[in-house]
PDB file of C-alpha atoms in Angstrom:
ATOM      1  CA  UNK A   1      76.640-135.555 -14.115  1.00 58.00           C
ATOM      2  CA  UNK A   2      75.146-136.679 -10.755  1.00 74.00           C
ATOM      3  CA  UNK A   3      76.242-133.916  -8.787  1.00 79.00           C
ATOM      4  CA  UNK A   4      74.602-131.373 -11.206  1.00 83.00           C
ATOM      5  CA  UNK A   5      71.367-133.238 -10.948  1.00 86.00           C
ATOM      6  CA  UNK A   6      71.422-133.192  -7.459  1.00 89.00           C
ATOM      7  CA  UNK A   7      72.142-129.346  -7.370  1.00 88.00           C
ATOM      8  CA  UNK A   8      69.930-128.789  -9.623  1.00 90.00           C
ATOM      9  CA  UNK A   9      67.046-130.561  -7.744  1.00 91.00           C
ATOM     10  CA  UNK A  10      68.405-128.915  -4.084  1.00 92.00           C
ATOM     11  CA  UNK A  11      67.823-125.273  -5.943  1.00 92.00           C
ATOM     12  CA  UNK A  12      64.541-126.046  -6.904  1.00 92.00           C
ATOM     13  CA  UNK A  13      63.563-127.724  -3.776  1.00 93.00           C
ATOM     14  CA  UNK A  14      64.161-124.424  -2.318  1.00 94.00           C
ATOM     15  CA  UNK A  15      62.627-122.281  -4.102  1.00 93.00           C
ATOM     16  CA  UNK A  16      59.559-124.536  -3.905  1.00 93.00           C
ATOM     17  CA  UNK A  17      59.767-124.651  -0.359  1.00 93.00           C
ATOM     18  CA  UNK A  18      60.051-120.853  -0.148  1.00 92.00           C
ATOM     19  CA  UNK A  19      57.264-120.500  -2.700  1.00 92.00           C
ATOM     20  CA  UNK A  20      54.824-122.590  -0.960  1.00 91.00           C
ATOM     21  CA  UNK A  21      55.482-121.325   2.389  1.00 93.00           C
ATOM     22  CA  UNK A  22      54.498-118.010   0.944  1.00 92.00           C
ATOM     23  CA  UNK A  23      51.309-119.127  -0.377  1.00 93.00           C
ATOM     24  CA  UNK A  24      50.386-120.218   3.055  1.00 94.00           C
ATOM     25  CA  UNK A  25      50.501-117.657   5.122  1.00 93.00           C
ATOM     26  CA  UNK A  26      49.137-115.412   2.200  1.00 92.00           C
ATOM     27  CA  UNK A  27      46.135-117.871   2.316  1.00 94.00           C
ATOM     28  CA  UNK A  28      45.916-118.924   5.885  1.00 95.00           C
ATOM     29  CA  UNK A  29      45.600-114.854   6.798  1.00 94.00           C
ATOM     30  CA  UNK A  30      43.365-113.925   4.207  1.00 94.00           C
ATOM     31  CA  UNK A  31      41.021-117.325   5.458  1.00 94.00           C
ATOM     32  CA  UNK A  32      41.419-115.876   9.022  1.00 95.00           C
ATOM     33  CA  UNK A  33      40.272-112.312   7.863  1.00 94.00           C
ATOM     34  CA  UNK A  34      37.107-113.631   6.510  1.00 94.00           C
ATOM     35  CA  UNK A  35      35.711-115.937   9.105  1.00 95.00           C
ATOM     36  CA  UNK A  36      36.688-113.233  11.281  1.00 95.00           C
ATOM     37  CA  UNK A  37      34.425-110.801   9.390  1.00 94.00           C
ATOM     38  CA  UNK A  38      31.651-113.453   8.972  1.00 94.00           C
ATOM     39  CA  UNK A  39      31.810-114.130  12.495  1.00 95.00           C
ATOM     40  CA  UNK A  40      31.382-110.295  13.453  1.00 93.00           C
ATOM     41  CA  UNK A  41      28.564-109.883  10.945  1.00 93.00           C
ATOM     42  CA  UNK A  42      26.476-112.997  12.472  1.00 94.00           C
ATOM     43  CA  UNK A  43      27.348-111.823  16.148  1.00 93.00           C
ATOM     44  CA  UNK A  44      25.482-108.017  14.960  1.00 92.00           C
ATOM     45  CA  UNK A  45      22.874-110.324  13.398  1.00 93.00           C
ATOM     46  CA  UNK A  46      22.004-111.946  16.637  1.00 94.00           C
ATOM     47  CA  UNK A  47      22.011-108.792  18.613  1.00 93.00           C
ATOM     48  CA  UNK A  48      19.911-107.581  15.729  1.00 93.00           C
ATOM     49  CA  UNK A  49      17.484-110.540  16.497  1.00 95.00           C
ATOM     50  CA  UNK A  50      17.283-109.701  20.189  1.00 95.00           C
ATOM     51  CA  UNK A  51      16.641-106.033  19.698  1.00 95.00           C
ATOM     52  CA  UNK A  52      13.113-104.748  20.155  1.00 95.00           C
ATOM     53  CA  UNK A  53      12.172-100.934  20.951  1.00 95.00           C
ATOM     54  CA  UNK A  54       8.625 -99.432  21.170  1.00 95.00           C
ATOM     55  CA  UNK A  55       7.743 -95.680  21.169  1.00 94.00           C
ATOM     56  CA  UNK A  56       5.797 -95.805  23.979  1.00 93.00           C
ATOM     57  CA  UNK A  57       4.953 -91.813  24.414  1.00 91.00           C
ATOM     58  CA  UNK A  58       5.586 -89.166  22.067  1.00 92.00           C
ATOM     59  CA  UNK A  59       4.021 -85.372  23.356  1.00 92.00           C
ATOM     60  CA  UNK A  60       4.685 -82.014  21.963  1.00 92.00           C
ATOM     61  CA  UNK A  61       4.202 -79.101  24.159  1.00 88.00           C
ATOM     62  CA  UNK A  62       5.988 -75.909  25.108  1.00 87.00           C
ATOM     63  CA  UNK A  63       8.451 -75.940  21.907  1.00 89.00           C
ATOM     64  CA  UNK A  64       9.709 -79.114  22.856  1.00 92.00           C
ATOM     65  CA  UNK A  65       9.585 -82.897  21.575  1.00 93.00           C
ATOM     66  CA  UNK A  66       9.087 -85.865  24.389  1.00 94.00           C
ATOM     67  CA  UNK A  67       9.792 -89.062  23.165  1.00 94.00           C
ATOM     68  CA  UNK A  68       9.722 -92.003  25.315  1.00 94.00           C
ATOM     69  CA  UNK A  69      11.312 -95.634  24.376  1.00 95.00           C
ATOM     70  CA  UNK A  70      11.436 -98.581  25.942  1.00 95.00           C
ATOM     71  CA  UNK A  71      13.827-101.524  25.003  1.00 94.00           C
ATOM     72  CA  UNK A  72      12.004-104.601  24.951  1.00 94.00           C
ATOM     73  CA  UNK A  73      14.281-106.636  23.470  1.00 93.00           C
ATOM     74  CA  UNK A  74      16.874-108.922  25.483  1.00 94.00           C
ATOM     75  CA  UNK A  75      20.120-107.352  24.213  1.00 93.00           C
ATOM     76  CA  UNK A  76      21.875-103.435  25.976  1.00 93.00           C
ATOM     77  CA  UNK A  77      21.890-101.285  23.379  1.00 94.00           C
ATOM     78  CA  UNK A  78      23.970 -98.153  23.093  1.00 93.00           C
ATOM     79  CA  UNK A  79      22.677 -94.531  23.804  1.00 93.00           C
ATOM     80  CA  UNK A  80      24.662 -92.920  21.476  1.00 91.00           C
ATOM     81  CA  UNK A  81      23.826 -95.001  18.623  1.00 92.00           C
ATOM     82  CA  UNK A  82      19.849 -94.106  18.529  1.00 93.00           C
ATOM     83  CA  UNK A  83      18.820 -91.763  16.120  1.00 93.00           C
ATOM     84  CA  UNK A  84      15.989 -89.624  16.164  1.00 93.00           C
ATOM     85  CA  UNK A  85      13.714 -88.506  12.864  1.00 93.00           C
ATOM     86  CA  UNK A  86      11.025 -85.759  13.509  1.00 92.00           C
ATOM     87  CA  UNK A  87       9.175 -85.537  10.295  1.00 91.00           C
ATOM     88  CA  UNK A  88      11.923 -86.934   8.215  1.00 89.00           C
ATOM     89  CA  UNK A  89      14.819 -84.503   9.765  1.00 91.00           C
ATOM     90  CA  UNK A  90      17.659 -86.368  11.018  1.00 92.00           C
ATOM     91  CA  UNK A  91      17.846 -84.446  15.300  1.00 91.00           C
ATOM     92  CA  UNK A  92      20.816 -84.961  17.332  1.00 87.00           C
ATOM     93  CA  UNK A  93      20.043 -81.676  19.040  1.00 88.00           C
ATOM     94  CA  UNK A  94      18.845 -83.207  22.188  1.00 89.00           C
ATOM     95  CA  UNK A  95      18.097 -80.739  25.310  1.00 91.00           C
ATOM     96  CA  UNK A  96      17.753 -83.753  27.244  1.00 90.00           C
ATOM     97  CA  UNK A  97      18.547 -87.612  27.078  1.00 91.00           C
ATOM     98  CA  UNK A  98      18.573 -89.853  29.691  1.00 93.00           C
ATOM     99  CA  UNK A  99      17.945 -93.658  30.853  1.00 92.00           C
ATOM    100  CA  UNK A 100      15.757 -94.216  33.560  1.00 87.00           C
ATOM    101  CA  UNK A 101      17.008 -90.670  34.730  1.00 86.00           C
ATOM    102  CA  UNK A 102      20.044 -90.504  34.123  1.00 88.00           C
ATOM    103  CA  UNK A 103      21.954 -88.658  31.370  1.00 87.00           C
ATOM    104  CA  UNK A 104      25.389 -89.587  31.964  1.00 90.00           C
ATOM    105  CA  UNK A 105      25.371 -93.340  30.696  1.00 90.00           C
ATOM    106  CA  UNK A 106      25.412 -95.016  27.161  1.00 92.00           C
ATOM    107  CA  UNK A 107      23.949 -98.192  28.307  1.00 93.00           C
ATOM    108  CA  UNK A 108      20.281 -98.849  27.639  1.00 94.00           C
ATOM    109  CA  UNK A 109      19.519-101.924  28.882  1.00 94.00           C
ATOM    110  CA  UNK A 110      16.893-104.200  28.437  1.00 94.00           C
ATOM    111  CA  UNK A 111      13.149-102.785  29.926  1.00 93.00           C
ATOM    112  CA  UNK A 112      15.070 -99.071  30.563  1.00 93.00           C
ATOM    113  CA  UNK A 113      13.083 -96.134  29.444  1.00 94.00           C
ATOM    114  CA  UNK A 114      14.977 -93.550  27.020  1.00 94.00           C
ATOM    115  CA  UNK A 115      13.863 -89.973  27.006  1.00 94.00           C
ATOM    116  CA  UNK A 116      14.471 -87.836  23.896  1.00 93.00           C
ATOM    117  CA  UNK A 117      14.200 -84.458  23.915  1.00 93.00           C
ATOM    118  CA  UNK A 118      14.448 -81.964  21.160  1.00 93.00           C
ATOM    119  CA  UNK A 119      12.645 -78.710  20.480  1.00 92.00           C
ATOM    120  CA  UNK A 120      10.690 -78.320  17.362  1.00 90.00           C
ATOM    121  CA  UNK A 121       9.479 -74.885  16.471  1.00 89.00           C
ATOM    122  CA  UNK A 122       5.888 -76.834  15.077  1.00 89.00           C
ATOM    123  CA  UNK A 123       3.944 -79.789  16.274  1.00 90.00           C
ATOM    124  CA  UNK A 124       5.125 -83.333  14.084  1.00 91.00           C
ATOM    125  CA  UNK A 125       3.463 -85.447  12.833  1.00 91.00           C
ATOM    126  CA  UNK A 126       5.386 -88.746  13.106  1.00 92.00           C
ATOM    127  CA  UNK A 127       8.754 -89.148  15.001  1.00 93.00           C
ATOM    128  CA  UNK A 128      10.717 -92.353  13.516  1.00 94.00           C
ATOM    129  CA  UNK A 129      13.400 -93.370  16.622  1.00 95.00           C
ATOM    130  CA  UNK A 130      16.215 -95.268  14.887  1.00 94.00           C
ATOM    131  CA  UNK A 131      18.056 -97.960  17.188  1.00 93.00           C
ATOM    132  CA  UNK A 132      21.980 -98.997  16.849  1.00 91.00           C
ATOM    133  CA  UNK A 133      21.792-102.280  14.661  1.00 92.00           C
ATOM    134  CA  UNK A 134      19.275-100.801  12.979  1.00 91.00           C
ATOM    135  CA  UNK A 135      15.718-101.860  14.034  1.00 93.00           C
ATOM    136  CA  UNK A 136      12.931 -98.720  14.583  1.00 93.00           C
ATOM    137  CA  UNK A 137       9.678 -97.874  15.554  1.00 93.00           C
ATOM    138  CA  UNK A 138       7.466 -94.960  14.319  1.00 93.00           C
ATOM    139  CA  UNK A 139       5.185 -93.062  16.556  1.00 91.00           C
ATOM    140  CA  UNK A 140       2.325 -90.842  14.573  1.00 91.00           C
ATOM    141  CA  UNK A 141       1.359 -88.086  17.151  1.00 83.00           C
TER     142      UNK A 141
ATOM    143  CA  UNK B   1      90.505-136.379 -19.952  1.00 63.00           C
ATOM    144  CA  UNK B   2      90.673-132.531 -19.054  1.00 73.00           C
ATOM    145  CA  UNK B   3      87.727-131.302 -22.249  1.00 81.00           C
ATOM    146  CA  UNK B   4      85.216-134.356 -20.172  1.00 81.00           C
ATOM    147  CA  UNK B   5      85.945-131.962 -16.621  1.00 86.00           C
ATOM    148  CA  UNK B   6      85.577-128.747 -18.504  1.00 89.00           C
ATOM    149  CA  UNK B   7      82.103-130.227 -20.364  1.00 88.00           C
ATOM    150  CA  UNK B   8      81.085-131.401 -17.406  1.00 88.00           C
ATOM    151  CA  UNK B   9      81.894-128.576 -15.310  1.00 89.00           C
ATOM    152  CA  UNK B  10      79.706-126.257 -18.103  1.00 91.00           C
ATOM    153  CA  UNK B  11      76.570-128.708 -17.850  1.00 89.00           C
ATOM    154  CA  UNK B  12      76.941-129.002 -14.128  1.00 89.00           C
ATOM    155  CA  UNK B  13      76.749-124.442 -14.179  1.00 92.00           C
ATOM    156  CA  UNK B  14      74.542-124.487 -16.796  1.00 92.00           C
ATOM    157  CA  UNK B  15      72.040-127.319 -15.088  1.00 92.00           C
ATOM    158  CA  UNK B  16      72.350-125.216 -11.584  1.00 91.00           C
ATOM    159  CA  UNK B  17      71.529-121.835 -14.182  1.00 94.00           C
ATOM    160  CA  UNK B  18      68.787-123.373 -15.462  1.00 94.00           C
ATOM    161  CA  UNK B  19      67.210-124.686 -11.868  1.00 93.00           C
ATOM    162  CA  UNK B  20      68.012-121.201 -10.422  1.00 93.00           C
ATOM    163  CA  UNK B  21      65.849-120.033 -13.305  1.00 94.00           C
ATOM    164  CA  UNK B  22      62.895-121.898 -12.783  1.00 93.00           C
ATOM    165  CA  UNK B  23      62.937-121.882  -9.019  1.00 93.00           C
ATOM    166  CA  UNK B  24      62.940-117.894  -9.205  1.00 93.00           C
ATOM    167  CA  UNK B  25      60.091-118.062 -11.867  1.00 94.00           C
ATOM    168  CA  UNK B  26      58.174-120.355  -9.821  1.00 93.00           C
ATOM    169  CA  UNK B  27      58.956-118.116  -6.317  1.00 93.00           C
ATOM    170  CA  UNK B  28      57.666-115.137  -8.102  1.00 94.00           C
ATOM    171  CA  UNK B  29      54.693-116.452  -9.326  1.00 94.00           C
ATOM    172  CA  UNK B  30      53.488-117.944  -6.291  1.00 94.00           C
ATOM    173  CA  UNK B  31      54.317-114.604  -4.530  1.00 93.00           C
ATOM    174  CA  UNK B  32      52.190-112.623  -6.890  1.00 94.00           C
ATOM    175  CA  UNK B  33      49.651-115.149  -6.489  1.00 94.00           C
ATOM    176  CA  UNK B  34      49.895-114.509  -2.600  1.00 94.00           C
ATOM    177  CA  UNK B  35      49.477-110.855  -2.996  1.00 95.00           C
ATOM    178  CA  UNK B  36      46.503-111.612  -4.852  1.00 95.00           C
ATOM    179  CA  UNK B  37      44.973-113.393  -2.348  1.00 94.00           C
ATOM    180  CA  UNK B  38      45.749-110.945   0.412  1.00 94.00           C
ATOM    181  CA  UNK B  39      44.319-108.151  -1.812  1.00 95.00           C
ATOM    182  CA  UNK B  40      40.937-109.981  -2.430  1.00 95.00           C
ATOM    183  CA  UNK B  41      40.866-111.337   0.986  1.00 95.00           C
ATOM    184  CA  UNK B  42      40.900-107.843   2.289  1.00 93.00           C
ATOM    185  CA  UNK B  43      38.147-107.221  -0.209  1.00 93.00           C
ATOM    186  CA  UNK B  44      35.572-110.083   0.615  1.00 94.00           C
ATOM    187  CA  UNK B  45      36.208-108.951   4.393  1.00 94.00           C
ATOM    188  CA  UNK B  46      35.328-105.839   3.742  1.00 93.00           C
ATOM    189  CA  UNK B  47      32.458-106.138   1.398  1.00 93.00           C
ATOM    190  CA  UNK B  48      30.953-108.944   4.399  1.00 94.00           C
ATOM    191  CA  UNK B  49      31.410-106.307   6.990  1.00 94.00           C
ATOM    192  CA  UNK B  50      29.433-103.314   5.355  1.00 94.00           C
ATOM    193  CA  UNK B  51      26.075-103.242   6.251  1.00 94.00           C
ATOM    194  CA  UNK B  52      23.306-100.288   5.484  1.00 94.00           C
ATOM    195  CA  UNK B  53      19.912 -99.342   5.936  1.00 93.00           C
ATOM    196  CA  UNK B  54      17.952 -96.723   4.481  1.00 94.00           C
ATOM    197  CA  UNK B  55      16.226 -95.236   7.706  1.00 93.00           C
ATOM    198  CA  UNK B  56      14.483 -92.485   6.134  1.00 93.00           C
ATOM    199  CA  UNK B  57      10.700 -92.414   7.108  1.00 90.00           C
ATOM    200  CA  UNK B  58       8.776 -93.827   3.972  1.00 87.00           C
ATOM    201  CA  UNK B  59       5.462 -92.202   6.077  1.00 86.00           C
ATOM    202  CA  UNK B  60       7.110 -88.547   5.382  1.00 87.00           C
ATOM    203  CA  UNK B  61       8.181 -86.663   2.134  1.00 88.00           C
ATOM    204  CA  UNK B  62      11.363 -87.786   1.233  1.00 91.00           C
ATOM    205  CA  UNK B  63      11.055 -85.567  -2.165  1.00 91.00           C
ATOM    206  CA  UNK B  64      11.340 -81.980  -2.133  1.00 89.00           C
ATOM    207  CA  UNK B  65       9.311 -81.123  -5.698  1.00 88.00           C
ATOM    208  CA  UNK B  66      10.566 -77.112  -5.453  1.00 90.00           C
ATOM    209  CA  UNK B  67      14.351 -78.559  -5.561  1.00 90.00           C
ATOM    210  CA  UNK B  68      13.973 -81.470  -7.355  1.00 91.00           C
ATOM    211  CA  UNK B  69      15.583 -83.121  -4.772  1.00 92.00           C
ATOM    212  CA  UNK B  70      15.028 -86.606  -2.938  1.00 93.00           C
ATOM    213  CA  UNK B  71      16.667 -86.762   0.464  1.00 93.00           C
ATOM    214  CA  UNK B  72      17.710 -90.262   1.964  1.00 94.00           C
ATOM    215  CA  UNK B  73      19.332 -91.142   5.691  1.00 94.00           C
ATOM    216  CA  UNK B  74      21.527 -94.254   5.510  1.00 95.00           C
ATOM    217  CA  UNK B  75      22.767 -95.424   8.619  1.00 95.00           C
ATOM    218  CA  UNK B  76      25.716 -97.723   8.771  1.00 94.00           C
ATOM    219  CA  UNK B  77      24.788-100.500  10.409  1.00 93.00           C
ATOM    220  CA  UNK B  78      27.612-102.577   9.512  1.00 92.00           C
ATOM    221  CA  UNK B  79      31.133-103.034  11.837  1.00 92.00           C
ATOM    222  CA  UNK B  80      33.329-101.320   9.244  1.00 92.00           C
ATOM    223  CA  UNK B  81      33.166 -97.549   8.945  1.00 92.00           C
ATOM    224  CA  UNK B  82      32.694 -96.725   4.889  1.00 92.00           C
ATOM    225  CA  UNK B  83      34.439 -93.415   3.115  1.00 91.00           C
ATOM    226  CA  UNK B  84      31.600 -90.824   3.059  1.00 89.00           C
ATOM    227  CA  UNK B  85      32.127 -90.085  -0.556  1.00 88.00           C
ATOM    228  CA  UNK B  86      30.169 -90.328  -3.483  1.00 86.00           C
ATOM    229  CA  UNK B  87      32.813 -92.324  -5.549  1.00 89.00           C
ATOM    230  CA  UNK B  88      31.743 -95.098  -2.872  1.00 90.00           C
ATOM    231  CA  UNK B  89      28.155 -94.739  -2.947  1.00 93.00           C
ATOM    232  CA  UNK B  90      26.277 -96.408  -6.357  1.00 94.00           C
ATOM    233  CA  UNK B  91      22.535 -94.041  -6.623  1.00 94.00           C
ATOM    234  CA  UNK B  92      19.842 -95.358  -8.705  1.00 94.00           C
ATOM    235  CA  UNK B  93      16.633 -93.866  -8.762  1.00 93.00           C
ATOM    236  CA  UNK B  94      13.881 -95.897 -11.059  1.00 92.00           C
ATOM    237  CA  UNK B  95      16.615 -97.931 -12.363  1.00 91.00           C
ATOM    238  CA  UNK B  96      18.364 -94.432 -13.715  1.00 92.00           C
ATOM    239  CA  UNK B  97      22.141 -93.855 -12.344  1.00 93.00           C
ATOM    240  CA  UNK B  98      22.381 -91.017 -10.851  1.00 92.00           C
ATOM    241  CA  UNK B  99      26.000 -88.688 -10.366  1.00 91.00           C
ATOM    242  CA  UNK B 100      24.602 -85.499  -9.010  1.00 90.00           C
ATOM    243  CA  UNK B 101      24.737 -86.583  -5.311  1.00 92.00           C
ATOM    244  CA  UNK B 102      25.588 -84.928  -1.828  1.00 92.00           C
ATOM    245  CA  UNK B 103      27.086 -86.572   0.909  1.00 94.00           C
ATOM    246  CA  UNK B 104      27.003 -85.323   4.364  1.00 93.00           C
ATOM    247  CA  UNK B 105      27.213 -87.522   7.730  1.00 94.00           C
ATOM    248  CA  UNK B 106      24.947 -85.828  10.009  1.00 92.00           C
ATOM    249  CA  UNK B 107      26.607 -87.493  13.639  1.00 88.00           C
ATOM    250  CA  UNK B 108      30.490 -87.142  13.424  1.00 85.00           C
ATOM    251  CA  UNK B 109      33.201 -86.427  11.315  1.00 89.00           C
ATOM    252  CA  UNK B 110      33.497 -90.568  10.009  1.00 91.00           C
ATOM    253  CA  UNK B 111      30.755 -92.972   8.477  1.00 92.00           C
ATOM    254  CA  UNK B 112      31.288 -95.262  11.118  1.00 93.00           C
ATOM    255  CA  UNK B 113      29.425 -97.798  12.271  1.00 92.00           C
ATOM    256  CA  UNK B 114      26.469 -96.279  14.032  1.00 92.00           C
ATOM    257  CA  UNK B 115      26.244 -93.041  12.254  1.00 93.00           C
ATOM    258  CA  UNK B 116      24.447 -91.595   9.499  1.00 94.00           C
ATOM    259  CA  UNK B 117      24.838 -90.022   6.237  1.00 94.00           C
ATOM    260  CA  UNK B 118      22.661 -87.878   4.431  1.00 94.00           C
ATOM    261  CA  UNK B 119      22.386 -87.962   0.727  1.00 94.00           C
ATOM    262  CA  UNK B 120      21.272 -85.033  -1.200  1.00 94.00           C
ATOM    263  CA  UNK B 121      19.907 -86.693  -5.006  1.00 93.00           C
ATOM    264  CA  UNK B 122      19.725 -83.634  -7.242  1.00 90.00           C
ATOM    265  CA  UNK B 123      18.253 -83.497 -10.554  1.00 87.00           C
ATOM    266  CA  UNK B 124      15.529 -85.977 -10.016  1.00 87.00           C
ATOM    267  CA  UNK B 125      12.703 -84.628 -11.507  1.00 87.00           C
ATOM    268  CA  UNK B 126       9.918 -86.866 -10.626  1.00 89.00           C
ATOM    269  CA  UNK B 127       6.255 -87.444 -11.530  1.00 90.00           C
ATOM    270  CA  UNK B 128       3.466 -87.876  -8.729  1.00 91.00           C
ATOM    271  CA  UNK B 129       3.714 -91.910  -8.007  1.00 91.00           C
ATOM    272  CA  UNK B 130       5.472 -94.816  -6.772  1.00 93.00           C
ATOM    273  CA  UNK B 131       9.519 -94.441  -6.973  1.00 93.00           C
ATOM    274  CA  UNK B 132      12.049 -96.554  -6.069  1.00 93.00           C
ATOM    275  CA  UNK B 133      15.606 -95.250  -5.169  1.00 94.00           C
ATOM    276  CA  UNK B 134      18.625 -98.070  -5.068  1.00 95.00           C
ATOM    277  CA  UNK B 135      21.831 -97.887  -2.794  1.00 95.00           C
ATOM    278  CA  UNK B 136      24.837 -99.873  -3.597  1.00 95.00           C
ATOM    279  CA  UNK B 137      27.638 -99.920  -0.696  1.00 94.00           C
ATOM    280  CA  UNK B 138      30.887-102.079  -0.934  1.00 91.00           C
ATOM    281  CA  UNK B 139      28.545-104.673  -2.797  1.00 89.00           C
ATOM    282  CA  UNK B 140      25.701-104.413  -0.306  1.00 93.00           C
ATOM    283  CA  UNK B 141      22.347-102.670  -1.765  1.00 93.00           C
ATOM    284  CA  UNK B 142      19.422-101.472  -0.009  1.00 93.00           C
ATOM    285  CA  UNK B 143      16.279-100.899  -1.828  1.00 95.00           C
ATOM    286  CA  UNK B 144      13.629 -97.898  -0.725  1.00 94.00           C
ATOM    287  CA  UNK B 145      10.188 -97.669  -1.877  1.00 94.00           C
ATOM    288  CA  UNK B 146       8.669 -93.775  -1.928  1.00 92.00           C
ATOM    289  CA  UNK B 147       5.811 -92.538  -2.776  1.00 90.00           C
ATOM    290  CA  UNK B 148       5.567 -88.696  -4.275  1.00 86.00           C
TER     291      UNK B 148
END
């Protein structure tokens, strides 16, 4: 009678142990994917924070759009990321776009000038530039 | 003296039956349970990555009255790139559900983080005033305020 109690107890010993060391991991990775998304999402909210950008010239002349930004906020923002709305039309059609003159880096960094330019068949009437975590400015021309 | 070893050889097999029993129960429940915390894990990260904004120029038209068509640019401004399909993307306009929508993502292939989509709201047929058009991504909504 002893011995079967003691089996009986070793078998279900295991089976807890294997159940519970299961649950663990299971839990422990699915707490680790979730702080890990938190923390990404409150890292973009701080960059968000620090980003400022101010149309600082918008001109139409000769067919073309000139749009000139300036990032005034204390975090580099990505080139690639900014979008550009003439009227409400979504423009990735850029004949030119450069930082501080240059149109072979992604990097705008803090107090750089970015130059859009598109061509638009009429003259606008506003020009919305769109930045990477999301903050804009509108220029009416 | 040999029927008490043969009874207690059939409790001892049925005891260790038994234990195997509920051990294997037990196992399997807590490995469901597991799965079921990996699944919903993955969902919570997911829903606390995606991030949107409705970047369409309020100053503008955003309603085309010949088409009967309202016309909104939603950027992705999350870190987890979002399937560009309208079985993903929740549309009310003035509270009204709306199914007859176009997705398109204007800068690349992917709605990744960064890029845009534009979506096409057909059938709206809407009367000169204030209009409100809802966005529901993944749990996070975005809220745009048009006038027509």
């Amino acid at each position: 009678m002893g011995f079967s109690v003691s089996g009986s107890a070793a078998i279900i010993f295991v089976g807890v142990f294997l159940a519970f060391s299961t649950a663990y991991t299971a839990s422990a990775d699915g707490f680790e994917r979730v702080s890990d998304a938190r923390s990404a999402v409150d890292e973009q909210a701080l960059e968000r924070q620090n980003t400022v950008i101010d149309v600082t010239n918008a001109s139409y002349g000769n067919g073309t759009l000139s749009v000139e930004v300036v990032n005034e906020g204390a975090t580099g923002l990505s080139v690639g990321a900014v979008d550009l709305l003439v009227d409400n039309a979504y423009r990735d059609n850029f004949t030119a776009r450069t930082v501080a003159g240059s149109n072979s880096t992604d990097l705008w960094l803090p107090g750089e000038r970015l130059r859009l330019d598109v061509s638009a068949p009429n003259r606008p009437d506003r020009i919305k530039v769109v930045s990477g975590p999301g903050v804009a400015d509108v220029e009416v021309l | 003296m040999a029927s008490v070893s043969a009874s207690h050889l059939i409790l001892f097999i049925a005891s260790l039956v038994i234990a195997a029993g509920v051990a294997g129960t037990f196992t399997q429940g807590i490995s469901r349970l597991s799965q079921g915390i990996d699944d919903q894990s993955l969902e919570v990260s997911e829903e606390v990555r995606t991030d949107i904004e409705v970047i369409s120029d309020a100053g503008s038209p955003v309603y085309n009255n010949s088409s009967k068509t309202v016309t909104l640019l939603v950027k992705n401004t999350g870190t987890a790139a979002i399937p560009a399909d309208d079985r993903f993307i929740d549309i009310l306009v003035d509270g009204r559900y709306r199914t007859n929508v176009t997705v398109t993502v204007v800068d690349g292939a992917e709605w990744r983080p960064n890029n845009v989509v534009r979506l096409e709201i057909g059938g709206t047929d809407l009367s000169p005033g204030d209009h409100r058009a809802k966005v529901i991504v993944n749990g996070d909504e975005e809220v745009f305020a048009f006038r027509v």
